[in-house]
Amino acid sequence: MARSHNFSAGPTAVPLEVLNQAYDEFHDFAGTGMSIMEMSHRSPIFRAIAEQTEADLRELLEVPAHYRVLFVQGGASLQFAQVPMNLAGENGSVDYLHTGLWSGKAIEAARQYCEVRVVASAQGTGFDRVPAVQDWQLNPKAAYLHYTENETVHGVQFAEPPASEAPLVCDACSSLLSKPIDIARHGLVYAAAQKNMGVAGLTVVIMDPALLDRCHGFTPDILNYACISDAQSMLNTPATFPWYLTGLTLQWIKRSGGLQVLHQRNQTKASLLYETLDGSDGFYRNPVQPTYRSINNVPFRLADQALEAAFLREAEAAGLHGLKGHASVGGIRASLYNAISVEAVAALCEFMGAFARRYG
Ligand code: PMP
């Protein structure tokens, strides 16, 4: 079977073992004569899948026992609105760190619901870093501080969670499960599944129950974290198939050795690529300051931008897919999520070296 090397920013590659298991169970799940897709979300079989998925997620991320884990729809984009709707409080002011395209979108969405203070922005330097902590204008009375752990477009990643007196809210869409994260330092963490932990259609929200009191009346029940939590994420029909596939992916992560092992592998992949970029005598260039370089998404340009179309065309022909940069920044981007092998990244680096020798 021919499987391509897929560097897409998401949806992206799913581990082959997961695809194979889903394929085997597709028509007939565990002798029921039904596909998971055809089963009631309230059936004992689906409930068991849902419970196992939550248990595995809690185990992998070491989620504090009292925290709630919600499985919702609408992608991480819905969380941009759902977070302020639920957590801003009456006349609340909220703090946001602006480190790239996705935190910018979160800020714009929150502005529709409450007063947003941008405590620091890296826009002035082209989103090449996390702004220095001493320059942050934090409001200790903010309803929360929001940050984007990994900026998927700009390739900027926090070295550690920000210190904050206000509850910390994290968009971990492109990094959750690619490395360990200290959930207990956060009031709420959210991520859509289609990058490191599953497929599109499912979004995970992990939250400190202390914040549930804020989820007040004007938020519709279907978007209200307290109502969703009370209904065990089954206030309405959930995305059962993505939930199941995410469950299979979490089991694959456990079999692979868990987050420490995956983190090491992800660091190895990122180092390979950054070494190739930095060792190219300026043929390729990643603009991000080394401390904040992402292990999940690596954007880069060619010094001669006119060569980028040929780069992408020849990469495709060599079986290296999904490398086109986000439309807002152009250039090239390689996403190195959990299901991307070291061998795939080595193949990319080899291609890059050969391309630079040919055109450099
Ligand atoms: N936040 C980040 C950091 C992202 O990378 C993305 C998607 N690329 C989103 C939010 C939006 O996610 P979704 O498409 O699931 O709404």
Coordinates of C-alpha atoms and ligand atoms in Angstrom, one line a residue:
M1 CA 0.0 0.0 0.0
A2 CA 1.3 3.4 -0.9
R3 CA 1.0 5.9 1.9
S4 CA 2.3 9.5 1.3
H5 CA 4.3 11.5 3.7
N6 CA 1.7 14.0 4.8
F7 CA 2.9 17.3 6.3
S8 CA -0.5 19.0 6.3
A9 CA -1.4 21.4 9.2
G10 CA -4.6 19.4 9.9
P11 CA -6.5 17.4 9.2
T12 CA -3.4 15.3 8.8
A13 CA -2.1 11.8 8.9
V14 CA -3.7 9.3 11.1
P15 CA -1.5 6.4 12.4
L16 CA -1.8 3.4 10.0
E17 CA -2.6 1.1 12.9
V18 CA -5.6 3.2 13.8
L19 CA -6.8 3.3 10.2
N20 CA -6.5 -0.5 10.0
Q21 CA -8.3 -1.1 13.2
A22 CA -11.2 1.2 12.2
Y23 CA -11.2 -0.6 8.8
D24 CA -11.5 -4.0 10.5
E25 CA -14.3 -2.8 12.7
F26 CA -16.1 -0.7 10.1
H27 CA -19.0 -2.9 9.1
D28 CA -19.3 -4.9 12.3
F29 CA -18.2 -3.6 15.6
A30 CA -17.4 -6.4 18.1
G31 CA -19.9 -8.8 16.6
T32 CA -22.9 -6.4 16.8
G33 CA -23.5 -6.5 13.0
M34 CA -23.4 -2.7 13.1
S35 CA -20.8 0.1 12.5
I36 CA -20.1 2.5 15.3
M37 CA -21.6 5.1 13.0
E38 CA -24.9 3.3 13.1
M39 CA -25.2 2.9 16.8
S40 CA -27.0 5.1 19.4
H41 CA -24.7 7.3 21.4
R42 CA -26.7 6.1 24.4
S43 CA -26.0 2.4 23.7
P44 CA -23.8 0.6 26.3
I45 CA -21.2 0.0 23.6
F46 CA -20.8 3.6 22.6
R47 CA -20.9 4.7 26.3
A48 CA -18.1 2.3 27.0
I49 CA -16.0 3.8 24.1
A50 CA -16.7 7.3 25.4
E51 CA -15.7 6.4 28.9
Q52 CA -12.5 4.7 27.8
T53 CA -11.6 7.7 25.7
E54 CA -12.0 10.0 28.6
A55 CA -10.0 7.6 30.9
D56 CA -7.2 7.4 28.4
L57 CA -7.0 11.1 27.9
R58 CA -7.0 11.7 31.6
E59 CA -4.2 9.1 32.0
L60 CA -2.0 10.5 29.2
L61 CA -2.4 14.1 30.2
E62 CA -2.4 13.4 34.0
V63 CA -5.5 15.4 34.3
P64 CA -6.3 16.2 38.0
A65 CA -9.1 13.9 39.1
H66 CA -11.5 16.7 39.9
Y67 CA -11.2 18.4 36.5
R68 CA -14.0 18.0 33.9
V69 CA -13.3 16.6 30.5
L70 CA -15.8 17.6 27.8
F71 CA -16.2 16.3 24.2
V72 CA -17.8 18.9 22.0
Q73 CA -18.2 19.9 18.4
G74 CA -17.6 23.1 16.5
G75 CA -13.9 22.9 16.4
A76 CA -11.4 25.0 18.3
S77 CA -13.0 28.0 16.5
L78 CA -16.2 27.6 18.5
Q79 CA -14.1 27.7 21.7
F80 CA -13.0 31.2 20.7
A81 CA -16.6 32.3 21.4
Q82 CA -17.6 29.7 23.9
V83 CA -14.7 30.5 26.3
P84 CA -15.7 34.2 26.8
M85 CA -19.4 33.5 26.7
N86 CA -19.0 31.2 29.6
L87 CA -16.1 32.6 31.6
A88 CA -16.0 36.4 31.1
G89 CA -18.5 36.9 33.9
E90 CA -20.8 40.0 34.2
N91 CA -19.0 43.1 32.8
G92 CA -15.8 41.0 32.7
S93 CA -12.5 42.1 31.3
V94 CA -10.3 39.3 29.9
D95 CA -6.6 39.2 29.0
Y96 CA -5.2 37.8 25.8
L97 CA -1.6 37.2 24.5
H98 CA -1.3 37.9 20.8
T99 CA 1.4 35.7 19.3
G100 CA 0.1 34.9 15.8
L101 CA -2.8 34.3 13.5
W102 CA -4.8 32.0 15.8
S103 CA -4.6 34.1 18.9
G104 CA -5.6 37.0 16.7
K105 CA -8.8 35.2 15.8
A106 CA -9.5 34.2 19.4
I107 CA -9.1 37.9 20.3
E108 CA -11.5 39.1 17.6
A109 CA -14.1 36.5 18.6
A110 CA -13.9 37.4 22.3
R111 CA -14.4 41.1 21.5
Q112 CA -17.9 40.3 20.6
Y113 CA -18.7 39.3 24.2
C114 CA -16.6 41.3 26.6
E115 CA -13.8 43.8 27.1
V116 CA -10.5 42.3 25.8
R117 CA -7.1 43.6 26.8
V118 CA -4.2 42.5 24.7
V119 CA -1.5 42.2 27.3
A120 CA 1.3 41.8 24.8
S121 CA 1.6 41.4 21.0
A122 CA 4.4 40.1 18.8
Q123 CA 2.8 41.7 15.7
G124 CA 5.4 44.4 15.5
T125 CA 8.2 41.8 15.0
G126 CA 6.2 39.7 12.5
F127 CA 5.1 37.1 15.1
D128 CA 8.6 35.7 15.4
R129 CA 8.5 35.2 19.2
V130 CA 6.5 35.2 22.4
P131 CA 6.8 38.8 23.7
A132 CA 9.2 39.1 26.7
V133 CA 7.4 38.5 30.0
Q134 CA 8.5 41.8 31.5
D135 CA 6.6 43.6 28.8
W136 CA 3.3 42.0 29.5
Q137 CA 0.6 44.3 31.0
L138 CA -1.3 41.7 33.0
N139 CA -4.5 42.5 34.8
P140 CA -4.5 40.3 38.0
K141 CA -8.3 40.8 38.2
A142 CA -8.9 39.6 34.6
A143 CA -11.6 36.9 34.3
Y144 CA -8.9 34.8 32.6
L145 CA -5.6 35.0 30.6
H146 CA -5.8 33.3 27.2
Y147 CA -2.8 32.1 25.3
T148 CA -2.2 30.0 22.2
E149 CA 0.3 27.3 23.2
N150 CA 1.4 26.7 19.6
E151 CA 0.7 29.1 16.7
T152 CA 0.0 26.7 13.9
V153 CA 0.6 29.3 11.1
H154 CA 3.6 31.3 12.5
G155 CA 5.3 28.3 14.1
V156 CA 5.7 29.9 17.5
Q157 CA 5.4 27.9 20.7
F158 CA 5.5 28.8 24.3
A159 CA 8.5 27.3 26.2
E160 CA 6.2 26.9 29.3
P161 CA 2.8 28.0 30.3
P162 CA 2.6 31.7 31.3
A163 CA 2.6 32.5 35.0
S164 CA -0.8 34.1 35.8
E165 CA -2.9 35.1 38.8
A166 CA -6.0 35.0 36.6
P167 CA -7.2 31.5 35.5
L168 CA -5.1 30.4 32.5
V169 CA -7.0 29.4 29.4
C170 CA -5.0 27.6 26.7
D171 CA -5.7 27.0 23.0
A172 CA -3.7 23.8 22.6
C173 CA -5.2 22.9 19.3
S174 CA -2.0 22.0 17.5
S175 CA 0.0 20.8 20.4
L176 CA -2.2 18.9 22.9
L177 CA -0.8 15.3 23.2
S178 CA 2.4 16.1 21.3
K179 CA 4.2 16.6 24.7
P180 CA 3.3 16.7 28.4
I181 CA 1.4 19.7 29.6
D182 CA 0.8 20.7 33.2
I183 CA -3.0 20.8 33.1
A184 CA -3.3 21.7 36.8
R185 CA -1.8 25.1 36.0
H186 CA -4.7 25.8 33.7
G187 CA -8.3 26.8 34.3
L188 CA -9.2 25.5 30.9
V189 CA -7.5 23.8 28.0
Y190 CA -9.1 23.2 24.6
A191 CA -8.0 21.5 21.4
A192 CA -9.7 20.1 18.3
A193 CA -8.7 16.5 17.6
Q194 CA -7.6 16.7 13.9
K195 CA -3.9 17.3 14.5
N196 CA -2.2 15.2 17.2
M197 CA -5.1 13.1 18.6
G198 CA -7.7 12.1 16.1
V199 CA -9.8 13.4 13.3
A200 CA -11.9 16.5 12.6
G201 CA -15.3 16.7 14.3
L202 CA -14.3 16.4 17.9
T203 CA -13.0 19.0 20.3
V204 CA -11.7 18.4 23.8
V205 CA -12.2 20.8 26.6
I206 CA -10.5 20.2 30.0
M207 CA -11.5 22.5 32.8
D208 CA -11.3 23.2 36.5
P209 CA -14.8 22.8 37.9
A210 CA -14.3 25.9 39.9
L211 CA -15.0 27.8 36.7
L212 CA -18.3 26.1 36.2
D213 CA -20.0 28.6 38.5
R214 CA -19.4 31.4 36.0
C215 CA -21.3 29.7 33.2
H216 CA -24.4 31.8 33.6
G217 CA -27.8 32.0 32.1
F218 CA -27.4 33.9 28.9
T219 CA -25.2 31.3 27.4
P220 CA -27.5 28.8 25.5
D221 CA -27.5 25.4 27.2
I222 CA -25.9 23.7 24.2
L223 CA -22.8 26.0 24.6
N224 CA -22.9 26.2 28.4
Y225 CA -20.0 24.2 29.9
A226 CA -22.0 23.5 33.1
C227 CA -24.9 22.0 31.1
I228 CA -22.5 20.0 28.9
S229 CA -20.7 18.7 31.9
D230 CA -23.9 17.7 33.7
A231 CA -25.0 15.8 30.5
Q232 CA -21.6 14.0 30.2
S233 CA -21.1 15.7 26.8
M234 CA -24.3 14.1 25.5
L235 CA -26.7 17.0 25.7
N236 CA -27.4 16.3 22.1
T237 CA -26.0 13.7 19.6
P238 CA -22.2 13.9 19.8
A239 CA -19.8 13.2 16.9
T240 CA -19.7 9.5 17.6
F241 CA -17.3 8.4 14.8
P242 CA -14.6 11.1 15.4
W243 CA -15.0 10.3 19.2
Y244 CA -14.3 6.6 18.5
L245 CA -11.4 7.4 16.1
T246 CA -9.9 9.7 18.7
G247 CA -10.2 6.9 21.3
L248 CA -8.3 4.5 19.0
T249 CA -5.6 7.2 18.5
L250 CA -5.2 7.7 22.3
Q251 CA -4.7 3.9 22.6
W252 CA -2.1 4.1 19.9
I253 CA -0.3 6.9 21.8
K254 CA -0.4 4.7 24.9
R255 CA 1.1 1.8 23.0
S256 CA 3.7 4.1 21.6
G257 CA 5.0 4.8 25.1
G258 CA 3.0 7.9 26.1
L259 CA 3.7 11.6 25.9
Q260 CA 7.3 11.5 27.1
V261 CA 8.2 9.1 24.3
L262 CA 6.2 11.0 21.7
H263 CA 7.7 14.3 22.9
Q264 CA 11.2 13.0 22.4
R265 CA 10.3 11.7 18.9
N266 CA 8.7 15.0 18.0
Q267 CA 11.8 16.9 19.2
T268 CA 14.0 14.7 17.1
K269 CA 11.8 15.4 14.0
A270 CA 11.8 19.1 14.7
S271 CA 15.6 19.2 15.2
L272 CA 16.2 17.3 12.0
L273 CA 14.3 19.9 10.1
Y274 CA 15.6 23.0 11.9
E275 CA 19.2 21.7 11.3
T276 CA 18.5 21.4 7.6
L277 CA 17.1 24.9 7.5
D278 CA 19.9 26.5 9.6
G279 CA 22.6 24.6 7.7
S280 CA 21.4 25.6 4.2
D281 CA 23.6 28.7 4.0
G282 CA 20.5 30.9 3.8
F283 CA 18.8 29.0 1.0
Y284 CA 16.0 28.3 3.4
R285 CA 15.0 30.5 6.4
N286 CA 12.7 30.0 9.4
P287 CA 12.0 33.4 10.9
V288 CA 11.2 32.3 14.5
Q289 CA 13.6 33.0 17.4
P290 CA 15.1 29.7 18.4
T291 CA 13.6 29.6 21.9
Y292 CA 10.1 29.8 20.5
R293 CA 10.4 27.5 17.5
S294 CA 7.5 25.1 17.3
I295 CA 8.0 21.3 17.3
N296 CA 4.6 20.9 15.6
N297 CA 4.6 23.4 12.7
V298 CA 7.7 24.6 10.9
P299 CA 7.1 27.5 8.5
F300 CA 10.0 28.5 6.2
R301 CA 10.7 30.6 3.1
L302 CA 13.2 30.1 0.3
A303 CA 15.6 33.1 -0.1
D304 CA 14.5 33.2 -3.7
Q305 CA 10.8 33.1 -3.2
A306 CA 10.3 32.6 -7.0
L307 CA 11.5 29.0 -6.4
E308 CA 8.8 28.1 -3.9
A309 CA 6.3 27.0 -6.5
A310 CA 8.9 24.6 -8.0
F311 CA 9.8 23.4 -4.5
L312 CA 6.2 22.5 -3.8
R313 CA 5.7 20.9 -7.2
E314 CA 8.8 18.8 -6.9
A315 CA 8.0 17.8 -3.3
E316 CA 4.6 16.5 -4.4
A317 CA 6.2 14.5 -7.1
A318 CA 8.6 13.1 -4.5
G319 CA 5.6 12.0 -2.3
L320 CA 5.9 14.8 0.2
H321 CA 2.5 16.3 0.6
G322 CA 0.7 19.2 2.4
L323 CA 3.7 21.6 2.5
K324 CA 2.1 24.7 1.2
G325 CA 2.2 27.5 3.8
H326 CA -0.9 29.1 5.2
A327 CA -2.5 31.6 2.7
S328 CA -1.9 34.5 5.1
V329 CA 1.9 34.1 5.2
G330 CA 2.7 32.1 2.1
G331 CA 5.9 30.1 1.7
I332 CA 6.3 26.5 3.0
R333 CA 5.1 24.8 6.2
A334 CA 5.9 21.3 7.4
S335 CA 3.6 20.1 10.2
L336 CA 5.2 17.3 12.3
Y337 CA 2.3 15.9 14.3
N338 CA 2.4 12.7 16.2
A339 CA 1.5 10.4 13.3
I340 CA 4.4 11.8 11.2
S341 CA 7.4 9.4 11.4
V342 CA 11.1 10.3 11.8
E343 CA 11.6 8.6 8.4
A344 CA 9.1 11.0 6.8
V345 CA 11.0 14.0 8.1
A346 CA 14.3 12.5 7.1
A347 CA 12.9 12.1 3.6
L348 CA 11.8 15.7 3.6
C349 CA 15.2 16.9 4.7
E350 CA 16.9 14.8 2.1
F351 CA 14.7 16.3 -0.6
M352 CA 15.4 19.8 0.7
G353 CA 19.2 19.2 0.6
A354 CA 19.0 17.9 -3.0
F355 CA 16.7 20.8 -4.0
A356 CA 19.1 23.4 -2.6
R357 CA 22.1 21.7 -4.3
R358 CA 20.2 21.8 -7.6
Y359 CA 19.0 25.4 -7.5
G360 CA 21.4 27.0 -5.0
Ligands
PMP1 N1 -6.4 27.3 17.1 C1 -5.3 26.8 16.5 C2 -4.0 27.0 17.2 C3 -5.4 26.1 15.3 O1 -4.3 25.7 14.7 C4 -6.7 26.0 14.7 C5 -6.9 25.2 13.4 N2 -5.8 25.1 12.6 C6 -7.8 26.5 15.4 C7 -7.7 27.1 16.6 C8 -9.2 26.3 14.8 O2 -9.5 25.0 14.8 P1 -10.8 24.4 14.0 O3 -10.5 24.5 12.6 O4 -11.0 23.1 14.6 O5 -12.0 25.3 14.4

